[in-house]
N, CA, C and O atoms as a printed pandas DataFrame, in Angstrom:
     atom_number atom_name residue_name chain_id  residue_number  x_coord  y_coord  z_coord
0              1         N          ILE        A               1   70.053   -6.393   45.070
1              2        CA          ILE        A               1   68.661   -6.450   44.848
2              3         C          ILE        A               1   68.510   -5.836   46.869
3              4         O          ILE        A               1   69.165   -6.286   47.809
4              5         N          GLY        A               2   67.545   -4.846   46.907
5              6        CA          GLY        A               2   67.236   -4.245   47.732
6              7         C          GLY        A               2   65.645   -4.908   48.031
7              8         O          GLY        A               2   64.743   -4.872   48.867
8              9         N          SER        A               3   65.851   -5.261   47.282
9             10        CA          SER        A               3   64.149   -5.079   47.221
10            11         C          SER        A               3   63.835   -6.095   45.810
11            12         O          SER        A               3   64.530   -6.227   44.802
12            13         N          SER        A               4   62.073   -6.955   46.286
13            14        CA          SER        A               4   60.863   -7.133   45.264
14            15         C          SER        A               4   61.551   -6.317   43.386
15            16         O          SER        A               4   62.074   -6.717   42.346
16            17         N          GLN        A               5   60.915   -4.634   44.199
17            18        CA          GLN        A               5   60.359   -4.513   42.633
18            19         C          GLN        A               5   61.924   -4.111   41.893
19            20         O          GLN        A               5   61.694   -4.009   40.688
20            21         N          GLU        A               6   63.317   -3.864   42.142
21            22        CA          GLU        A               6   64.182   -3.543   42.501
22            23         C          GLU        A               6   64.904   -5.007   41.389
23            24         O          GLU        A               6   65.924   -5.240   40.741
24            25         N          ALA        A               7   63.521   -5.711   41.750
25            26        CA          ALA        A               7   64.083   -7.132   40.333
26            27         C          ALA        A               7   63.473   -6.846   39.955
27            28         O          ALA        A               7   63.162   -7.297   38.853
28            29         N          GLU        A               8   63.934   -8.160   37.810
29            30        CA          GLU        A               8   63.560   -8.325   36.920
30            31         C          GLU        A               8   63.542  -10.178   37.048
31            32         O          GLU        A               8   64.656  -10.681   36.903
32            33         N          LEU        A               9   62.516  -11.044   37.270
33            34        CA          LEU        A               9   62.320  -12.117   36.066
34            35         C          LEU        A               9   61.882  -12.993   34.840
35            36         O          LEU        A               9   60.940  -13.030   34.048
36            37         N          VAL        A              10   62.895  -13.593   35.054
37            38        CA          VAL        A              10   63.311  -14.214   33.498
38            39         C          VAL        A              10   62.340  -15.757   33.988
39            40         O          VAL        A              10   62.399  -16.492   34.974
40            41         N          ILE        A              11   61.616  -15.750   32.934
41            42        CA          ILE        A              11   60.540  -17.338   34.023
42            43         C          ILE        A              11   60.804  -18.104   32.449
43            44         O          ILE        A              11   60.424  -17.656   31.367
44            45         N          THR        A              12   61.470  -19.216   32.659
45            46        CA          THR        A              12   61.290  -20.307   31.615
46            47         C          THR        A              12   59.988  -21.466   32.128
47            48         O          THR        A              12   59.956  -21.848   33.298
48            49         N          ALA        A              13   59.123  -21.868   31.268
49            50        CA          ALA        A              13   58.400  -22.501   31.552
50            51         C          ALA        A              13   58.507  -23.402   30.016
51            52         O          ALA        A              13   59.283  -23.414   29.060
52            53         N          SER        A              14   57.085  -24.214   30.465
53            54        CA          SER        A              14   57.251  -25.670   29.646
54            55         C          SER        A              14   55.529  -26.089   30.133
55            56         O          SER        A              14   55.205  -25.747   31.270
56            57         N          GLY        A              15   54.835  -26.569   29.556
57            58        CA          GLY        A              15   53.160  -27.137   29.433
58            59         C          GLY        A              15   52.677  -26.607   30.515
59            60         O          GLY        A              15   52.871  -25.471   30.947
60            61         N          SER        A              16   52.325  -27.073   30.755
61            62        CA          SER        A              16   51.195  -26.817   32.160
62            63         C          SER        A              16   51.386  -25.129   32.581
63            64         O          SER        A              16   50.866  -24.017   32.490
64            65         N          ALA        A              17   52.204  -25.660   32.948
65            66        CA          ALA        A              17   53.631  -23.848   33.613
66            67         C          ALA        A              17   53.054  -22.779   32.901
67            68         O          ALA        A              17   52.448  -21.723   33.084
68            69         N          PHE        A              18   53.884  -24.122   31.249
69            70        CA          PHE        A              18   53.609  -22.169   30.997
70            71         C          PHE        A              18   52.424  -21.298   30.658
71            72         O          PHE        A              18   52.397  -20.069   30.720
72            73         N          GLU        A              19   51.171  -22.333   30.187
73            74        CA          GLU        A              19   49.982  -21.812   29.727
74            75         C          GLU        A              19   49.556  -21.130   30.816
75            76         O          GLU        A              19   49.199  -19.962   30.658
76            77         N          LEU        A              20   49.503  -21.910   32.503
77            78        CA          LEU        A              20   49.411  -20.818   33.145
78            79         C          LEU        A              20   49.563  -19.306   33.553
79            80         O          LEU        A              20   48.824  -18.425   33.992
80            81         N          LEU        A              21   51.565  -19.507   33.009
81            82        CA          LEU        A              21   51.858  -18.101   33.515
82            83         C          LEU        A              21   51.281  -17.220   32.015
83            84         O          LEU        A              21   50.890  -16.062   32.159
84            85         N          LYS        A              22   51.272  -17.721   30.929
85            86        CA          LYS        A              22   51.263  -16.728   29.731
86            87         C          LYS        A              22   50.131  -16.743   30.478
87            88         O          LYS        A              22   50.561  -16.091   31.429
88            89         N          ALA        A              23   48.128  -17.190   30.991
89            90        CA          ALA        A              23   47.078  -16.912   30.948
90            91         C          ALA        A              23   47.221  -15.676   31.481
91            92         O          ALA        A              23   46.464  -14.815   31.034
92            93         N          PHE        A              24   48.215  -15.274   32.562
93            94        CA          PHE        A              24   48.444  -14.081   33.486
94            95         C          PHE        A              24   49.518  -12.734   33.006
95            96         O          PHE        A              24   50.002  -11.792   33.632
96            97         N          GLU        A              25   49.566  -13.015   32.125
97            98        CA          GLU        A              25   50.947  -12.632   31.423
98            99         C          GLU        A              25   50.528  -10.945   32.327
99           100         O          GLU        A              25   50.833  -10.562   33.456
100          101         N          ASP        A              26   49.828  -10.361   31.362
101          102        CA          ASP        A              26   49.659   -8.967   31.092
102          103         C          ASP        A              26   49.636   -8.503   32.977
103          104         O          ASP        A              26   49.486   -7.308   33.233
104          105         N          ARG        A              27   49.841   -9.836   34.552
105          106        CA          ARG        A              27   49.883   -9.338   35.059
106          107         C          ARG        A              27   50.769   -9.718   36.089
107          108         O          ARG        A              27   50.630   -9.507   37.294
108          109         N          LEU        A              28   51.741  -10.329   35.480
109          110        CA          LEU        A              28   53.026  -11.034   36.088
110          111         C          LEU        A              28   53.452  -10.289   36.728
111          112         O          LEU        A              28   53.447  -10.719   37.881
112          113         N          VAL        A              29   53.953   -9.110   36.649
113          114        CA          VAL        A              29   54.646   -7.887   37.164
114          115         C          VAL        A              29   53.910   -8.168   38.127
115          116         O          VAL        A              29   54.479   -8.632   39.115
116          117         N          GLU        A              30   52.399   -7.987   38.177
117          118        CA          GLU        A              30   52.306   -7.373   39.610
118          119         C          GLU        A              30   51.748   -8.139   40.795
119          120         O          GLU        A              30   51.590   -7.852   41.982
120          121         N          MET        A              31   51.479   -9.334   39.976
121          122        CA          MET        A              31   51.510  -11.054   41.097
122          123         C          MET        A              31   52.161  -10.926   42.113
123          124         O          MET        A              31   51.745  -11.047   43.265
124          125         N          PHE        A              32   53.775  -10.543   41.585
125          126        CA          PHE        A              32   55.127  -10.686   41.680
126          127         C          PHE        A              32   56.136   -9.357   42.574
127          128         O          PHE        A              32   56.945   -9.154   43.480
128          129         N          ILE        A              33   55.546   -8.900   41.779
129          130        CA          ILE        A              33   55.392   -7.515   42.905
130          131         C          ILE        A              33   57.181   -7.537   41.842
131          132         O          ILE        A              33   57.971   -7.807   42.746
132          133         N          VAL        A              34   57.787   -7.437   40.914
133          134        CA          VAL        A              34   58.400   -6.926   40.280
134          135         C          VAL        A              34   58.162   -5.302   39.085
135          136         O          VAL        A              34   57.279   -4.536   38.700
136          137         N          SER        A              35   59.506   -5.536   38.953
137          138        CA          SER        A              35   60.130   -4.381   37.809
138          139         C          SER        A              35   59.586   -4.748   36.581
139          140         O          SER        A              35   58.874   -3.976   35.940
140          141         N          GLY        A              36   59.904   -6.004   36.163
141          142        CA          GLY        A              36   59.645   -6.626   34.867
142          143         C          GLY        A              36   59.628   -8.187   35.356
143          144         O          GLY        A              36   60.033   -8.665   36.416
144          145         N          VAL        A              37   58.875   -8.973   33.951
145          146        CA          VAL        A              37   59.044   -9.636   33.301
146          147         C          VAL        A              37   58.628  -10.466   32.716
147          148         O          VAL        A              37   57.408  -10.619   32.781
148          149         N          ALA        A              38   59.232  -11.169   32.076
149          150        CA          ALA        A              38   60.106  -12.014   30.774
150          151         C          ALA        A              38   59.190  -13.237   30.838
151          152         O          ALA        A              38   59.682  -13.954   31.709
152          153         N          LEU        A              39   58.415  -13.653   30.485
153          154        CA          LEU        A              39   57.775  -15.319   30.291
154          155         C          LEU        A              39   59.083  -16.311   28.711
155          156         O          LEU        A              39   59.480  -15.568   27.813
156          157         N          ARG        A              40   59.480  -17.712   28.671
157          158        CA          ARG        A              40   59.618  -18.148   27.996
158          159         C          ARG        A              40   58.606  -19.160   27.932
159          160         O          ARG        A              40   57.879  -19.449   28.882
160          161         N          GLN        A              41   58.548  -19.977   26.206
161          162        CA          GLN        A              41   58.613  -22.059   26.653
162          163         C          GLN        A              41   59.739  -22.430   26.060
163          164         O          GLN        A              41   60.318  -22.145   25.012
164          165         N          GLY        A              42   59.887  -23.000   26.799
165          166        CA          GLY        A              42   61.086  -23.902   27.058
166          167         C          GLY        A              42   61.700  -24.688   27.881
167          168         O          GLY        A              42   61.276  -24.468   29.016
168          169         N          GLU        A              43   62.672  -25.683   27.864
169          170        CA          GLU        A              43   62.664  -27.035   28.241
170          171         C          GLU        A              43   63.270  -27.127   30.106
171          172         O          GLU        A              43   64.426  -26.724   29.973
172          173         N          VAL        A              44   63.208  -27.229   30.623
173          174        CA          VAL        A              44   62.930  -26.626   31.713
174          175         C          VAL        A              44   62.677  -28.542   32.391
175          176         O          VAL        A              44   62.064  -29.501   31.923
176          177         N          THR        A              45   63.716  -28.299   33.975
177          178        CA          THR        A              45   65.209  -29.565   34.245
178          179         C          THR        A              45   63.364  -29.668   35.542
179          180         O          THR        A              45   62.257  -30.197   35.448
180          181         N          ALA        A              46   63.924  -29.009   36.320
181          182        CA          ALA        A              46   62.205  -28.317   37.264
182          183         C          ALA        A              46   61.384  -30.137   37.774
183          184         O          ALA        A              46   61.692  -31.201   37.236
184          185         N          GLU        A              47   60.582  -30.003   38.652
185          186        CA          GLU        A              47   60.098  -30.408   38.479
186          187         C          GLU        A              47   58.848  -29.774   38.581
187          188         O          GLU        A              47   57.843  -30.471   38.722
188          189         N          SER        A              48   58.770  -28.580   38.530
189          190        CA          SER        A              48   56.611  -27.376   38.853
190          191         C          SER        A              48   56.727  -27.091   37.491
191          192         O          SER        A              48   55.860  -26.426   36.924
192          193         N          GLY        A              49   58.773  -27.370   35.952
193          194        CA          GLY        A              49   58.172  -27.158   35.154
194          195         C          GLY        A              49   58.317  -25.442   34.723
195          196         O          GLY        A              49   57.740  -24.735   33.897
196          197         N          MET        A              50   59.308  -25.222   35.659
197          198        CA          MET        A              50   59.416  -23.659   35.046
198          199         C          MET        A              50   60.344  -23.383   36.141
199          200         O          MET        A              50   60.209  -23.635   37.338
200          201         N          GLU        A              51   61.605  -22.650   35.332
201          202        CA          GLU        A              51   62.734  -21.855   35.888
202          203         C          GLU        A              51   62.383  -21.020   36.087
203          204         O          GLU        A              51   61.331  -20.622   35.585
204          205         N          VAL        A              52   63.454  -19.979   37.356
205          206        CA          VAL        A              52   63.015  -18.527   37.142
206          207         C          VAL        A              52   64.555  -17.996   36.878
207          208         O          VAL        A              52   65.248  -19.010   36.964
208          209         N          GLU        A              53   65.212  -17.120   36.659
209          210        CA          GLU        A              53   66.393  -16.776   37.375
210          211         C          GLU        A              53   65.663  -14.680   36.998
211          212         O          GLU        A              53   64.980  -14.130   36.134
212          213         N          VAL        A              54   66.532  -14.184   38.528
213          214        CA          VAL        A              54   66.521  -13.556   38.842
214          215         C          VAL        A              54   67.361  -12.273   38.830
215          216         O          VAL        A              54   67.480  -11.977   40.019
216          217         N          GLN        A              55   68.036  -11.314   38.046
217          218        CA          GLN        A              55   68.696  -10.134   38.208
218          219         C          GLN        A              55   67.561   -8.284   38.730
219          220         O          GLN        A              55   66.485   -7.995   39.254
220          221         N          ALA        A              56   68.536   -7.716   38.240
221          222        CA          ALA        A              56   68.664   -6.393   39.301
222          223         C          ALA        A              56   68.586   -6.039   38.087
223          224         O          ALA        A              56   69.324   -6.264   37.128
224          225         N          SER        A              57   67.007   -5.087   38.264
225          226        CA          SER        A              57   66.431   -3.413   36.788
226          227         C          SER        A              57   67.123   -3.024   36.156
227          228         O          SER        A              57   68.182   -3.581   36.444
228          229         N          LYS        A              58   67.341   -2.050   35.031
229          230        CA          LYS        A              58   68.371   -1.694   34.304
230          231         C          LYS        A              58   67.646    0.104   34.777
231          232         O          LYS        A              58   68.001    1.268   34.594
232          233         N          ASN        A              59   67.064   -0.253   35.115
233          234        CA          ASN        A              59   65.166    0.955   34.880
234          235         C          ASN        A              59   65.671    2.058   35.803
235          236         O          ASN        A              59   66.316    2.010   36.851
236          237         N          GLN        A              60   65.165    3.095   35.067
237          238        CA          GLN        A              60   64.720    4.023   36.784
238          239         C          GLN        A              60   63.665    4.095   37.902
239          240         O          GLN        A              60   62.548    3.742   37.525
240          241         N          ARG        A              61   63.781    4.556   39.490
241          242        CA          ARG        A              61   62.617    4.030   40.017
242          243         C          ARG        A              61   62.141    5.229   39.497
243          244         O          ARG        A              61   62.891    6.054   38.973
244          245         N          CYS        A              62   60.515    5.425   39.649
245          246        CA          CYS        A              62   59.535    5.943   39.728
246          247         C          CYS        A              62   59.064    6.882   40.805
247          248         O          CYS        A              62   58.249    6.490   41.641
248          249         N          PRO        A              63   59.633    8.333   40.822
249          250        CA          PRO        A              63   59.931    9.092   41.957
250          251         C          PRO        A              63   58.417    9.328   42.462
251          252         O          PRO        A              63   58.430    9.796   43.601
252          253         N          ARG        A              64   56.977    9.122   41.897
253          254        CA          ARG        A              64   54.867    8.860   42.403
254          255         C          ARG        A              64   55.058    7.502   43.290
255          256         O          ARG        A              64   54.931    7.431   44.512
256          257         N          CYS        A              65   55.473    6.178   42.177
257          258        CA          CYS        A              65   55.063    5.100   42.754
258          259         C          CYS        A              65   56.160    4.451   43.441
259          260         O          CYS        A              65   56.094    4.260   44.655
260          261         N          ARG        A              66   56.940    4.177   42.910
261          262        CA          ARG        A              66   58.064    3.965   43.443
262          263         C          ARG        A              66   58.474    2.668   43.231
263          264         O          ARG        A              66   59.162    2.061   44.051
264          265         N          ASN        A              67   57.757    1.776   41.236
265          266        CA          ASN        A              67   57.956    1.204   41.050
266          267         C          ASN        A              67   59.760    1.237   40.018
267          268         O          ASN        A              67   60.894    1.597   40.333
268          269         N          TYR        A              68   59.637    1.121   39.766
269          270        CA          TYR        A              68   61.514    0.808   38.629
270          271         C          TYR        A              68   61.079    0.011   36.717
271          272         O          TYR        A              68   61.342   -0.992   36.052
272          273         N          TRP        A              69   60.099    1.617   36.579
273          274        CA          TRP        A              69   59.640    1.498   35.963
274          275         C          TRP        A              69   59.271    1.829   34.018
275          276         O          TRP        A              69   58.543    1.439   33.105
276          277         N          VAL        A              70   60.616    3.019   34.381
277          278        CA          VAL        A              70   60.949    3.749   34.013
278          279         C          VAL        A              70   62.350    3.014   33.492
279          280         O          VAL        A              70   63.197    3.664   32.880
280          281         N          PRO        A              71   62.007    4.062   31.067
281          282        CA          PRO        A              71   63.484    3.492   30.856
282          283         C          PRO        A              71   64.115    4.066   31.501
283          284         O          PRO        A              71   63.770    4.985   32.243
284          285         N          PHE        A              72   65.750    3.387   31.246
285          286        CA          PHE        A              72   67.024    3.851   31.960
286          287         C          PHE        A              72   67.101    4.552   30.655
287          288         O          PHE        A              72   66.902    5.705   31.038
288          289         N          ASP        A              73   67.215    4.610   29.704
289          290        CA          ASP        A              73   67.730    6.168   29.743
290          291         C          ASP        A              73   67.050    7.465   28.913
291          292         O          ASP        A              73   67.187    8.308   28.026
292          293         N          ALA        A              74   65.871    6.678   30.373
293          294        CA          ALA        A              74   64.379    8.745   30.477
294          295         C          ALA        A              74   65.798    9.789   31.291
295          296         O          ALA        A              74   66.971    9.685   31.650
296          297         N          VAL        A              75   64.374   11.023   31.217
297          298        CA          VAL        A              75   65.402   12.189   31.649
298          299         C          VAL        A              75   65.383   11.892   33.334
299          300         O          VAL        A              75   64.218   11.954   33.728
300          301         N          GLU        A              76   66.307   11.599   34.401
301          302        CA          GLU        A              76   66.078   11.846   35.024
302          303         C          GLU        A              76   64.267   12.594   36.045
303          304         O          GLU        A              76   63.613   13.563   35.659
304          305         N          GLY        A              77   63.962   11.739   37.278
305          306        CA          GLY        A              77   62.885   12.585   37.664
306          307         C          GLY        A              77   61.235   12.521   36.705
307          308         O          GLY        A              77   60.137   12.983   37.014
308          309         N          THR        A              78   61.768   11.590   35.228
309          310        CA          THR        A              78   60.472   10.788   35.083
310          311         C          THR        A              78   59.506   10.362   35.599
311          312         O          THR        A              78   59.793    9.778   36.644
312          313         N          LEU        A              79   58.162   10.368   35.307
313          314        CA          LEU        A              79   57.015    9.999   35.954
314          315         C          LEU        A              79   56.847    8.043   34.741
315          316         O          LEU        A              79   57.608    8.192   33.785
316          317         N          CYS        A              80   56.288    6.896   34.672
317          318        CA          CYS        A              80   56.439    5.300   34.628
318          319         C          CYS        A              80   55.401    5.715   34.080
319          320         O          CYS        A              80   54.627    6.009   34.991
320          321         N          GLN        A              81   54.719    6.001   32.643
321          322        CA          GLN        A              81   53.612    5.453   31.703
322          323         C          GLN        A              81   52.550    5.469   32.790
323          324         O          GLN        A              81   51.910    6.450   33.171
324          325         N          ARG        A              82   52.466    4.113   33.261
325          326        CA          ARG        A              82   50.853    4.441   34.823
326          327         C          ARG        A              82   50.566    6.209   35.430
327          328         O          ARG        A              82   49.585    6.951   35.476
328          329         N          CYS        A              83   51.870    6.307   35.782
329          330        CA          CYS        A              83   51.493    6.981   36.461
330          331         C          CYS        A              83   51.135    8.850   35.885
331          332         O          CYS        A              83   50.769    9.904   36.407
332          333         N          THR        A              84   51.433    8.460   34.844
333          334        CA          THR        A              84   51.331    9.992   33.675
334          335         C          THR        A              84   50.049    9.170   34.099
335          336         O          THR        A              84   49.599    9.156   35.245
336          337         N          ASN        A              85   49.402    8.329   32.770
337          338        CA          ASN        A              85   48.260    8.475   32.437
338          339         C          ASN        A              85   46.877    8.243   33.434
339          340         O          ASN        A              85   45.672    8.229   33.179
340          341         N          VAL        A              86   47.745    8.052   34.823
341          342        CA          VAL        A              86   46.490    8.195   35.615
342          343         C          VAL        A              86   46.235   10.095   36.837
343          344         O          VAL        A              86   45.439   10.570   37.647
344          345         N          LEU        A              87   47.495   10.447   36.164
345          346        CA          LEU        A              87   47.408   12.685   36.477
346          347         C          LEU        A              87   46.339   12.976   35.625
347          348         O          LEU        A              87   45.303   13.642   35.606
348          349         N          ALA        A              88   47.187   11.993   34.720
349          350        CA          ALA        A              88   46.678   12.829   32.958
350          351         C          ALA        A              88   44.691   13.027   32.744
351          352         O          ALA        A              88   44.205   13.908   32.036
352          353         N          SER        A              89   43.888   12.041   33.495
353          354        CA          SER        A              89   43.347   11.580   33.864
354          355         C          SER        A              89   42.810   12.825   34.575
355          356         O          SER        A              89   41.867   12.730   35.360
């Protein structure tokens, strides 16, 4: 992984940490500047109440915004949904 945008996070959290993350779930990708975030509720041993796993994104890079939000099986050069919506408006 060469940059945060090439990463996807799997966050397992419990208690108040989970509740806080859940409240912002739809914004976590932008807040952490990553390609994806999967939030799971579960038991963790860390004092913070959360554990984070970092994985390389399997998606393709959008040629417009340079985020890895284009599904891996899309035709090369396809824009992500966000950029498609912006250009359509």
